[in-house]
Amino acid sequence: MSAAKRKKLLAGNWKMNMRLAEIEPFFTAFAAGLDAASRQQVDVLFAAPFTQIQATLAACRARGFAVAAQNVHFEASGAFTGEVSAVMLTDLGVRSTLIGHSERRQYFAETDESVAKKTVTAIKNAMTPVVCVGELLEERKSGSTFEVVGHQVEAVLTAVKNQGPLKDREAFYPGDLTDGLVIAYEPVWAIGTGLSATTEQAQEVHAFIRKVAGEILGNDFAGKLRILYGGSANPGNIAGLLAQPDIDGGLVGGASLKPGDFAAMCITPSA
Ligand code: PEP
């Protein structure tokens, strides 16, 4: 599938931000900043903290935006204090979740193995996992970016492959997250640092991820796979990133908390 056929996806990661009282005003301002064409041409997703999900869903449903969790457990229920399962999220109507964000890998001991288990669980529960991968600064400096990212992608996609083909999945809300899996390339050194990867650096890793995905799950899957870039994306650099053939959207942290900035980023791809 050509890049033109992959609908752009702009996903905001609110991290541990956004009080309940801020949610409705955020969406009023965000929706006012979007034009009608962008609403048609771009999928927009908000990854909210668990306790803010219901209010975010209420604000998003009427406006046509999708909502994701920021994490999910791989078991359906049981003695896992502090965790939330996929069935609990789907009970609420949540159809997507971030998995393996670098902050979870760094601060909460998330591993390739847990990321793979969570991804398979999300898919089995008809959720779209947005699986985050990316190298540390030392790894980039030592020239091991492709090895590290390749290993992360391989771990998760091999687990998915072993669970049966994604094409058996039915389409689900928001309708165009076609294959039930999104990968976000987020170089760890670029997250929250103001130091974005260059368009060339990002494109070469995205092309590599698509190649690895094709080797594991076939070229049809790889051609449809949406690969987002994350790491200090902002209204000033998003257009250059999204113009790259293998960059299908953005996973946006800091700028997604500013409704005007994030709306401007969602308009860019359709321009
Ligand atoms: C993120 O949290 O996934 C992220 C990319 O953050 P930021 O845009 O702030 O770098």
PDB file of C-alpha atoms and ligand atoms in Angstrom:
ATOM      1  CA  MET A   1       0.000   0.000   0.000  1.00  0.00           C
ATOM      2  CA  SER A   2       1.358   3.383  -0.904  1.00  0.00           C
ATOM      3  CA  ALA A   3       1.832   6.057   1.733  1.00  0.00           C
ATOM      4  CA  ALA A   4      -1.020   7.986   0.146  1.00  0.00           C
ATOM      5  CA  LYS A   5      -3.443   5.205   1.078  1.00  0.00           C
ATOM      6  CA  ARG A   6      -2.422   5.120   4.723  1.00  0.00           C
ATOM      7  CA  LYS A   7      -4.558   7.638   6.543  1.00  0.00           C
ATOM      8  CA  LYS A   8      -2.519   9.859   8.816  1.00  0.00           C
ATOM      9  CA  LEU A   9      -2.990   9.331  12.538  1.00  0.00           C
ATOM     10  CA  LEU A  10      -2.209  12.045  15.073  1.00  0.00           C
ATOM     11  CA  ALA A  11      -2.163  10.637  18.588  1.00  0.00           C
ATOM     12  CA  GLY A  12      -1.813  12.804  21.659  1.00  0.00           C
ATOM     13  CA  ASN A  13      -0.169  11.281  24.710  1.00  0.00           C
ATOM     14  CA  TRP A  14      -1.281  13.302  27.685  1.00  0.00           C
ATOM     15  CA  LYS A  15       0.936  11.264  30.036  1.00  0.00           C
ATOM     16  CA  MET A  16       0.039  12.045  33.710  1.00  0.00           C
ATOM     17  CA  ASN A  17      -1.548  15.386  32.859  1.00  0.00           C
ATOM     18  CA  MET A  18      -5.004  16.909  32.355  1.00  0.00           C
ATOM     19  CA  ARG A  19      -7.342  17.439  35.304  1.00  0.00           C
ATOM     20  CA  LEU A  20     -11.013  16.552  34.824  1.00  0.00           C
ATOM     21  CA  ALA A  21     -12.071  20.181  34.755  1.00  0.00           C
ATOM     22  CA  GLU A  22      -9.631  20.878  31.934  1.00  0.00           C
ATOM     23  CA  ILE A  23     -10.960  18.236  29.535  1.00  0.00           C
ATOM     24  CA  GLU A  24     -14.080  19.861  28.094  1.00  0.00           C
ATOM     25  CA  PRO A  25     -12.409  23.282  27.652  1.00  0.00           C
ATOM     26  CA  PHE A  26      -9.501  21.512  25.954  1.00  0.00           C
ATOM     27  CA  PHE A  27     -11.784  19.886  23.391  1.00  0.00           C
ATOM     28  CA  THR A  28     -13.793  23.022  22.793  1.00  0.00           C
ATOM     29  CA  ALA A  29     -10.575  24.826  21.881  1.00  0.00           C
ATOM     30  CA  PHE A  30      -9.110  21.866  19.987  1.00  0.00           C
ATOM     31  CA  ALA A  31     -12.202  21.320  17.839  1.00  0.00           C
ATOM     32  CA  ALA A  32     -12.394  25.049  17.090  1.00  0.00           C
ATOM     33  CA  GLY A  33      -8.844  24.880  15.723  1.00  0.00           C
ATOM     34  CA  LEU A  34      -9.599  22.088  13.246  1.00  0.00           C
ATOM     35  CA  ASP A  35     -11.097  22.544   9.809  1.00  0.00           C
ATOM     36  CA  ALA A  36     -13.668  20.244   8.206  1.00  0.00           C
ATOM     37  CA  ALA A  37     -11.221  18.776   5.680  1.00  0.00           C
ATOM     38  CA  SER A  38      -8.728  17.750   8.359  1.00  0.00           C
ATOM     39  CA  ARG A  39     -11.452  16.036  10.340  1.00  0.00           C
ATOM     40  CA  GLN A  40     -12.074  13.793   7.328  1.00  0.00           C
ATOM     41  CA  GLN A  41      -8.482  13.226   6.354  1.00  0.00           C
ATOM     42  CA  VAL A  42      -6.791  12.569   9.682  1.00  0.00           C
ATOM     43  CA  ASP A  43      -7.547  10.143  12.506  1.00  0.00           C
ATOM     44  CA  VAL A  44      -7.120  11.769  15.893  1.00  0.00           C
ATOM     45  CA  LEU A  45      -6.564   9.789  19.064  1.00  0.00           C
ATOM     46  CA  PHE A  46      -6.044  10.886  22.675  1.00  0.00           C
ATOM     47  CA  ALA A  47      -4.244   8.665  25.186  1.00  0.00           C
ATOM     48  CA  ALA A  48      -5.625   9.734  28.532  1.00  0.00           C
ATOM     49  CA  PRO A  49      -4.769   8.653  32.097  1.00  0.00           C
ATOM     50  CA  PHE A  50      -7.114   5.875  33.307  1.00  0.00           C
ATOM     51  CA  THR A  51      -9.099   8.110  35.651  1.00  0.00           C
ATOM     52  CA  GLN A  52      -9.694  10.671  32.899  1.00  0.00           C
ATOM     53  CA  ILE A  53     -10.833   8.192  30.262  1.00  0.00           C
ATOM     54  CA  GLN A  54     -14.575   8.450  30.799  1.00  0.00           C
ATOM     55  CA  ALA A  55     -14.598  12.225  30.625  1.00  0.00           C
ATOM     56  CA  THR A  56     -12.322  12.102  27.578  1.00  0.00           C
ATOM     57  CA  LEU A  57     -14.607   9.582  25.891  1.00  0.00           C
ATOM     58  CA  ALA A  58     -17.618  11.772  26.583  1.00  0.00           C
ATOM     59  CA  ALA A  59     -15.888  14.748  24.999  1.00  0.00           C
ATOM     60  CA  CYS A  60     -14.487  12.749  22.055  1.00  0.00           C
ATOM     61  CA  ARG A  61     -17.485  10.659  21.040  1.00  0.00           C
ATOM     62  CA  ALA A  62     -19.584  13.584  19.923  1.00  0.00           C
ATOM     63  CA  ARG A  63     -16.639  15.119  18.108  1.00  0.00           C
ATOM     64  CA  GLY A  64     -15.378  11.990  16.323  1.00  0.00           C
ATOM     65  CA  PHE A  65     -12.012  11.581  18.021  1.00  0.00           C
ATOM     66  CA  ALA A  66     -10.783   8.256  19.396  1.00  0.00           C
ATOM     67  CA  VAL A  67      -9.545   7.555  22.911  1.00  0.00           C
ATOM     68  CA  ALA A  68      -6.730   5.289  24.054  1.00  0.00           C
ATOM     69  CA  ALA A  69      -5.400   4.174  27.393  1.00  0.00           C
ATOM     70  CA  GLN A  70      -1.705   4.640  28.118  1.00  0.00           C
ATOM     71  CA  ASN A  71      -1.166   1.093  29.342  1.00  0.00           C
ATOM     72  CA  VAL A  72      -2.978  -2.209  29.756  1.00  0.00           C
ATOM     73  CA  HIS A  73      -2.303  -5.427  31.660  1.00  0.00           C
ATOM     74  CA  PHE A  74      -2.002  -8.692  29.769  1.00  0.00           C
ATOM     75  CA  GLU A  75      -4.313 -10.689  32.048  1.00  0.00           C
ATOM     76  CA  ALA A  76      -8.096 -10.244  32.024  1.00  0.00           C
ATOM     77  CA  SER A  77      -8.451 -10.176  35.815  1.00  0.00           C
ATOM     78  CA  GLY A  78      -6.753 -11.353  38.984  1.00  0.00           C
ATOM     79  CA  ALA A  79      -4.317 -10.400  41.719  1.00  0.00           C
ATOM     80  CA  PHE A  80      -2.538  -7.531  39.940  1.00  0.00           C
ATOM     81  CA  THR A  81      -3.029  -4.588  42.268  1.00  0.00           C
ATOM     82  CA  GLY A  82      -2.964  -1.261  40.523  1.00  0.00           C
ATOM     83  CA  GLU A  83      -3.408  -2.678  37.039  1.00  0.00           C
ATOM     84  CA  VAL A  84      -6.229  -2.346  34.494  1.00  0.00           C
ATOM     85  CA  SER A  85      -7.160  -5.025  31.970  1.00  0.00           C
ATOM     86  CA  ALA A  86      -8.213  -4.887  28.331  1.00  0.00           C
ATOM     87  CA  VAL A  87     -11.739  -6.101  29.132  1.00  0.00           C
ATOM     88  CA  MET A  88     -12.107  -3.288  31.670  1.00  0.00           C
ATOM     89  CA  LEU A  89     -11.074  -0.790  29.024  1.00  0.00           C
ATOM     90  CA  THR A  90     -13.371  -2.227  26.378  1.00  0.00           C
ATOM     91  CA  ASP A  91     -16.211  -2.195  28.952  1.00  0.00           C
ATOM     92  CA  LEU A  92     -15.764   1.574  28.892  1.00  0.00           C
ATOM     93  CA  GLY A  93     -15.650   1.669  25.099  1.00  0.00           C
ATOM     94  CA  VAL A  94     -11.899   2.211  24.797  1.00  0.00           C
ATOM     95  CA  ARG A  95     -10.578   0.644  21.601  1.00  0.00           C
ATOM     96  CA  SER A  96      -6.904   1.503  21.700  1.00  0.00           C
ATOM     97  CA  THR A  97      -3.981   1.634  24.071  1.00  0.00           C
ATOM     98  CA  LEU A  98      -0.369   2.713  24.078  1.00  0.00           C
ATOM     99  CA  ILE A  99       1.946  -0.162  24.903  1.00  0.00           C
ATOM    100  CA  GLY A 100       5.606  -0.045  25.857  1.00  0.00           C
ATOM    101  CA  HIS A 101       6.042   3.719  25.949  1.00  0.00           C
ATOM    102  CA  SER A 102       9.677   4.441  26.822  1.00  0.00           C
ATOM    103  CA  GLU A 103       8.615   5.963  30.149  1.00  0.00           C
ATOM    104  CA  ARG A 104       6.998   2.629  31.009  1.00  0.00           C
ATOM    105  CA  ARG A 105      10.076   0.744  29.860  1.00  0.00           C
ATOM    106  CA  GLN A 106      12.335   3.107  31.844  1.00  0.00           C
ATOM    107  CA  TYR A 107      10.360   3.638  35.086  1.00  0.00           C
ATOM    108  CA  PHE A 108       8.070   0.608  35.271  1.00  0.00           C
ATOM    109  CA  ALA A 109      10.302  -2.216  34.065  1.00  0.00           C
ATOM    110  CA  GLU A 110       8.350  -2.837  30.883  1.00  0.00           C
ATOM    111  CA  THR A 111      10.237  -5.352  28.726  1.00  0.00           C
ATOM    112  CA  ASP A 112       9.992  -6.595  25.155  1.00  0.00           C
ATOM    113  CA  GLU A 113       8.327  -9.678  26.613  1.00  0.00           C
ATOM    114  CA  SER A 114       5.631  -7.777  28.532  1.00  0.00           C
ATOM    115  CA  VAL A 115       5.116  -5.473  25.543  1.00  0.00           C
ATOM    116  CA  ALA A 116       4.560  -8.522  23.325  1.00  0.00           C
ATOM    117  CA  LYS A 117       2.104 -10.105  25.779  1.00  0.00           C
ATOM    118  CA  LYS A 118       0.158  -6.872  26.181  1.00  0.00           C
ATOM    119  CA  THR A 119       0.022  -6.358  22.424  1.00  0.00           C
ATOM    120  CA  VAL A 120      -1.382  -9.822  21.808  1.00  0.00           C
ATOM    121  CA  THR A 121      -3.941  -9.303  24.584  1.00  0.00           C
ATOM    122  CA  ALA A 122      -5.008  -5.952  23.152  1.00  0.00           C
ATOM    123  CA  ILE A 123      -5.469  -7.438  19.683  1.00  0.00           C
ATOM    124  CA  LYS A 124      -7.444 -10.389  21.044  1.00  0.00           C
ATOM    125  CA  ASN A 125      -9.731  -7.852  22.719  1.00  0.00           C
ATOM    126  CA  ALA A 126     -10.297  -5.937  19.487  1.00  0.00           C
ATOM    127  CA  MET A 127      -8.173  -3.031  20.631  1.00  0.00           C
ATOM    128  CA  THR A 128      -5.600  -1.215  18.533  1.00  0.00           C
ATOM    129  CA  PRO A 129      -2.260  -1.265  20.312  1.00  0.00           C
ATOM    130  CA  VAL A 130       0.057   1.641  19.598  1.00  0.00           C
ATOM    131  CA  VAL A 131       3.341  -0.097  20.303  1.00  0.00           C
ATOM    132  CA  CYS A 132       6.246   2.211  21.117  1.00  0.00           C
ATOM    133  CA  VAL A 133       9.818   1.412  20.165  1.00  0.00           C
ATOM    134  CA  GLY A 134      12.979   3.476  20.077  1.00  0.00           C
ATOM    135  CA  GLU A 135      16.637   3.639  20.983  1.00  0.00           C
ATOM    136  CA  LEU A 136      18.387   5.384  23.863  1.00  0.00           C
ATOM    137  CA  LEU A 137      20.881   8.177  23.187  1.00  0.00           C
ATOM    138  CA  GLU A 138      23.868   5.882  23.954  1.00  0.00           C
ATOM    139  CA  GLU A 139      22.483   3.343  21.502  1.00  0.00           C
ATOM    140  CA  ARG A 140      22.156   5.938  18.754  1.00  0.00           C
ATOM    141  CA  LYS A 141      25.657   7.233  19.474  1.00  0.00           C
ATOM    142  CA  SER A 142      27.147   3.744  19.401  1.00  0.00           C
ATOM    143  CA  GLY A 143      25.495   2.992  16.052  1.00  0.00           C
ATOM    144  CA  SER A 144      23.125   0.315  17.363  1.00  0.00           C
ATOM    145  CA  THR A 145      19.814   2.041  16.553  1.00  0.00           C
ATOM    146  CA  PHE A 146      18.766  -0.493  13.926  1.00  0.00           C
ATOM    147  CA  GLU A 147      19.756  -3.460  16.037  1.00  0.00           C
ATOM    148  CA  VAL A 148      17.818  -2.153  19.069  1.00  0.00           C
ATOM    149  CA  VAL A 149      14.712  -1.075  17.184  1.00  0.00           C
ATOM    150  CA  GLY A 150      14.800  -4.197  15.014  1.00  0.00           C
ATOM    151  CA  HIS A 151      14.868  -6.358  18.116  1.00  0.00           C
ATOM    152  CA  GLN A 152      11.966  -4.490  19.733  1.00  0.00           C
ATOM    153  CA  VAL A 153       9.832  -4.722  16.586  1.00  0.00           C
ATOM    154  CA  GLU A 154      10.711  -8.352  16.005  1.00  0.00           C
ATOM    155  CA  ALA A 155       9.802  -9.317  19.580  1.00  0.00           C
ATOM    156  CA  VAL A 156       6.334  -7.880  19.340  1.00  0.00           C
ATOM    157  CA  LEU A 157       5.499  -8.845  15.758  1.00  0.00           C
ATOM    158  CA  THR A 158       6.716 -12.406  16.184  1.00  0.00           C
ATOM    159  CA  ALA A 159       4.381 -12.773  19.167  1.00  0.00           C
ATOM    160  CA  VAL A 160       1.537 -11.343  17.075  1.00  0.00           C
ATOM    161  CA  LYS A 161       2.368 -13.716  14.231  1.00  0.00           C
ATOM    162  CA  ASN A 162       2.341 -16.705  16.548  1.00  0.00           C
ATOM    163  CA  GLN A 163      -1.159 -15.782  17.677  1.00  0.00           C
ATOM    164  CA  GLY A 164      -2.675 -15.939  14.206  1.00  0.00           C
ATOM    165  CA  PRO A 165      -3.167 -13.486  11.390  1.00  0.00           C
ATOM    166  CA  LEU A 166      -4.275  -9.941  12.010  1.00  0.00           C
ATOM    167  CA  LYS A 167      -6.356 -10.007   8.871  1.00  0.00           C
ATOM    168  CA  ASP A 168      -8.951 -12.060  10.757  1.00  0.00           C
ATOM    169  CA  ARG A 169      -9.660  -8.984  12.808  1.00  0.00           C
ATOM    170  CA  GLU A 170     -12.781  -7.049  12.001  1.00  0.00           C
ATOM    171  CA  ALA A 171     -12.665  -3.344  11.407  1.00  0.00           C
ATOM    172  CA  PHE A 172     -13.615  -1.331  14.432  1.00  0.00           C
ATOM    173  CA  TYR A 173     -13.895   2.186  15.740  1.00  0.00           C
ATOM    174  CA  PRO A 174     -12.631   4.624  14.565  1.00  0.00           C
ATOM    175  CA  GLY A 175     -13.006   2.701  11.385  1.00  0.00           C
ATOM    176  CA  ASP A 176      -9.678   3.222   9.780  1.00  0.00           C
ATOM    177  CA  LEU A 177      -7.215   1.749  12.249  1.00  0.00           C
ATOM    178  CA  THR A 178      -7.284  -1.066   9.733  1.00  0.00           C
ATOM    179  CA  ASP A 179      -4.956  -3.735  10.910  1.00  0.00           C
ATOM    180  CA  GLY A 180      -5.369  -3.452  14.616  1.00  0.00           C
ATOM    181  CA  LEU A 181      -1.777  -2.449  15.212  1.00  0.00           C
ATOM    182  CA  VAL A 182       0.178   0.778  15.041  1.00  0.00           C
ATOM    183  CA  ILE A 183       3.880   1.195  15.738  1.00  0.00           C
ATOM    184  CA  ALA A 184       5.290   4.436  17.118  1.00  0.00           C
ATOM    185  CA  TYR A 185       8.982   5.067  16.585  1.00  0.00           C
ATOM    186  CA  GLU A 186      10.076   7.257  19.444  1.00  0.00           C
ATOM    187  CA  PRO A 187      13.801   7.796  19.841  1.00  0.00           C
ATOM    188  CA  VAL A 188      14.102   8.064  23.616  1.00  0.00           C
ATOM    189  CA  TRP A 189      16.569  10.946  23.359  1.00  0.00           C
ATOM    190  CA  ALA A 190      13.949  12.979  21.504  1.00  0.00           C
ATOM    191  CA  ILE A 191      11.064  12.524  23.953  1.00  0.00           C
ATOM    192  CA  GLY A 192      10.317  15.640  25.947  1.00  0.00           C
ATOM    193  CA  THR A 193      13.758  17.054  25.203  1.00  0.00           C
ATOM    194  CA  GLY A 194      12.916  19.527  22.463  1.00  0.00           C
ATOM    195  CA  LEU A 195      15.431  17.626  20.339  1.00  0.00           C
ATOM    196  CA  SER A 196      13.458  16.017  17.523  1.00  0.00           C
ATOM    197  CA  ALA A 197      14.984  13.492  15.155  1.00  0.00           C
ATOM    198  CA  THR A 198      15.650  14.970  11.750  1.00  0.00           C
ATOM    199  CA  THR A 199      13.266  13.989   8.989  1.00  0.00           C
ATOM    200  CA  GLU A 200      16.055  11.853   7.476  1.00  0.00           C
ATOM    201  CA  GLN A 201      16.825  10.083  10.751  1.00  0.00           C
ATOM    202  CA  ALA A 202      13.154   9.365  11.339  1.00  0.00           C
ATOM    203  CA  GLN A 203      12.420   8.248   7.772  1.00  0.00           C
ATOM    204  CA  GLU A 204      15.295   5.771   7.676  1.00  0.00           C
ATOM    205  CA  VAL A 205      14.157   4.085  10.879  1.00  0.00           C
ATOM    206  CA  HIS A 206      10.522   4.054   9.741  1.00  0.00           C
ATOM    207  CA  ALA A 207      11.495   2.429   6.434  1.00  0.00           C
ATOM    208  CA  PHE A 208      13.526  -0.106   8.381  1.00  0.00           C
ATOM    209  CA  ILE A 209      10.583  -0.888  10.700  1.00  0.00           C
ATOM    210  CA  ARG A 210       8.341  -1.423   7.662  1.00  0.00           C
ATOM    211  CA  LYS A 211      10.935  -3.767   6.166  1.00  0.00           C
ATOM    212  CA  VAL A 212      11.156  -5.802   9.386  1.00  0.00           C
ATOM    213  CA  ALA A 213       7.354  -5.885   9.622  1.00  0.00           C
ATOM    214  CA  GLY A 214       7.190  -7.196   6.051  1.00  0.00           C
ATOM    215  CA  GLU A 215       9.697  -9.935   6.798  1.00  0.00           C
ATOM    216  CA  ILE A 216       7.642 -11.121   9.766  1.00  0.00           C
ATOM    217  CA  LEU A 217       4.026 -10.504   8.790  1.00  0.00           C
ATOM    218  CA  GLY A 218       4.236 -10.086   5.030  1.00  0.00           C
ATOM    219  CA  ASN A 219       4.333  -7.135   2.691  1.00  0.00           C
ATOM    220  CA  ASP A 220       0.570  -6.696   2.602  1.00  0.00           C
ATOM    221  CA  PHE A 221       0.545  -6.092   6.340  1.00  0.00           C
ATOM    222  CA  ALA A 222       3.647  -3.910   6.193  1.00  0.00           C
ATOM    223  CA  GLY A 223       2.170  -1.789   3.432  1.00  0.00           C
ATOM    224  CA  LYS A 224      -0.887  -1.040   5.567  1.00  0.00           C
ATOM    225  CA  LEU A 225       0.965  -0.614   8.852  1.00  0.00           C
ATOM    226  CA  ARG A 226       0.844   2.899  10.227  1.00  0.00           C
ATOM    227  CA  ILE A 227       4.131   3.950  11.771  1.00  0.00           C
ATOM    228  CA  LEU A 228       4.026   7.123  13.840  1.00  0.00           C
ATOM    229  CA  TYR A 229       6.933   9.329  14.781  1.00  0.00           C
ATOM    230  CA  GLY A 230       7.201  10.580  18.359  1.00  0.00           C
ATOM    231  CA  GLY A 231       9.774  12.798  20.032  1.00  0.00           C
ATOM    232  CA  SER A 232       9.424  16.564  20.405  1.00  0.00           C
ATOM    233  CA  ALA A 233       7.080  16.824  17.439  1.00  0.00           C
ATOM    234  CA  ASN A 234       5.514  20.285  17.294  1.00  0.00           C
ATOM    235  CA  PRO A 235       3.690  22.559  14.866  1.00  0.00           C
ATOM    236  CA  GLY A 236       7.022  23.707  13.432  1.00  0.00           C
ATOM    237  CA  ASN A 237       8.471  20.318  12.508  1.00  0.00           C
ATOM    238  CA  ILE A 238       5.441  18.070  11.918  1.00  0.00           C
ATOM    239  CA  ALA A 239       4.929  18.918   8.233  1.00  0.00           C
ATOM    240  CA  GLY A 240       8.463  17.876   7.288  1.00  0.00           C
ATOM    241  CA  LEU A 241       8.119  14.643   9.228  1.00  0.00           C
ATOM    242  CA  LEU A 242       4.728  13.768   7.749  1.00  0.00           C
ATOM    243  CA  ALA A 243       5.980  14.429   4.232  1.00  0.00           C
ATOM    244  CA  GLN A 244       8.281  11.407   4.529  1.00  0.00           C
ATOM    245  CA  PRO A 245       7.006   8.319   2.708  1.00  0.00           C
ATOM    246  CA  ASP A 246       7.080   6.011   5.729  1.00  0.00           C
ATOM    247  CA  ILE A 247       5.887   8.434   8.416  1.00  0.00           C
ATOM    248  CA  ASP A 248       2.147   7.984   8.827  1.00  0.00           C
ATOM    249  CA  GLY A 249       1.472  10.279  11.725  1.00  0.00           C
ATOM    250  CA  GLY A 250       2.721  11.406  15.075  1.00  0.00           C
ATOM    251  CA  LEU A 251       2.617  10.398  18.713  1.00  0.00           C
ATOM    252  CA  VAL A 252       2.730  13.744  20.421  1.00  0.00           C
ATOM    253  CA  GLY A 253       3.383  14.388  24.108  1.00  0.00           C
ATOM    254  CA  GLY A 254       3.940  17.976  25.231  1.00  0.00           C
ATOM    255  CA  ALA A 255       2.329  19.663  22.232  1.00  0.00           C
ATOM    256  CA  SER A 256      -0.846  17.571  22.588  1.00  0.00           C
ATOM    257  CA  LEU A 257      -1.626  19.380  25.846  1.00  0.00           C
ATOM    258  CA  LYS A 258      -1.931  22.661  23.981  1.00  0.00           C
ATOM    259  CA  PRO A 259      -5.171  22.547  21.995  1.00  0.00           C
ATOM    260  CA  GLY A 260      -4.127  25.191  19.465  1.00  0.00           C
ATOM    261  CA  ASP A 261      -0.765  23.550  18.803  1.00  0.00           C
ATOM    262  CA  PHE A 262      -2.188  20.075  18.494  1.00  0.00           C
ATOM    263  CA  ALA A 263      -4.986  21.245  16.196  1.00  0.00           C
ATOM    264  CA  ALA A 264      -2.386  22.938  13.992  1.00  0.00           C
ATOM    265  CA  MET A 265      -0.478  19.653  13.841  1.00  0.00           C
ATOM    266  CA  CYS A 266      -3.630  17.792  12.791  1.00  0.00           C
ATOM    267  CA  ILE A 267      -4.309  20.281  10.008  1.00  0.00           C
ATOM    268  CA  THR A 268      -0.844  20.071   8.513  1.00  0.00           C
ATOM    269  CA  PRO A 269      -1.131  16.624   6.895  1.00  0.00           C
ATOM    270  CA  SER A 270      -4.165  17.526   4.853  1.00  0.00           C
ATOM    271  CA  ALA A 271      -2.718  20.783   3.613  1.00  0.00           C
TER     272      ALA A 271
HETATM  273  C1  PEP B   1       5.595  11.034  23.997  1.00  0.00           C
HETATM  274  O1  PEP B   1       5.287  11.170  25.171  1.00  0.00           O
HETATM  275  O2  PEP B   1       5.288   9.981  23.423  1.00  0.00           O
HETATM  276  C2  PEP B   1       6.293  12.103  23.321  1.00  0.00           C
HETATM  277  C3  PEP B   1       6.676  11.923  22.082  1.00  0.00           C
HETATM  278  O3  PEP B   1       6.522  13.254  24.032  1.00  0.00           O
HETATM  279  P1  PEP B   1       7.029  14.663  23.431  1.00  0.00           P
HETATM  280  O4  PEP B   1       6.193  14.930  22.210  1.00  0.00           O
HETATM  281  O5  PEP B   1       6.753  15.632  24.540  1.00  0.00           O
HETATM  282  O6  PEP B   1       8.463  14.513  23.114  1.00  0.00           O
END
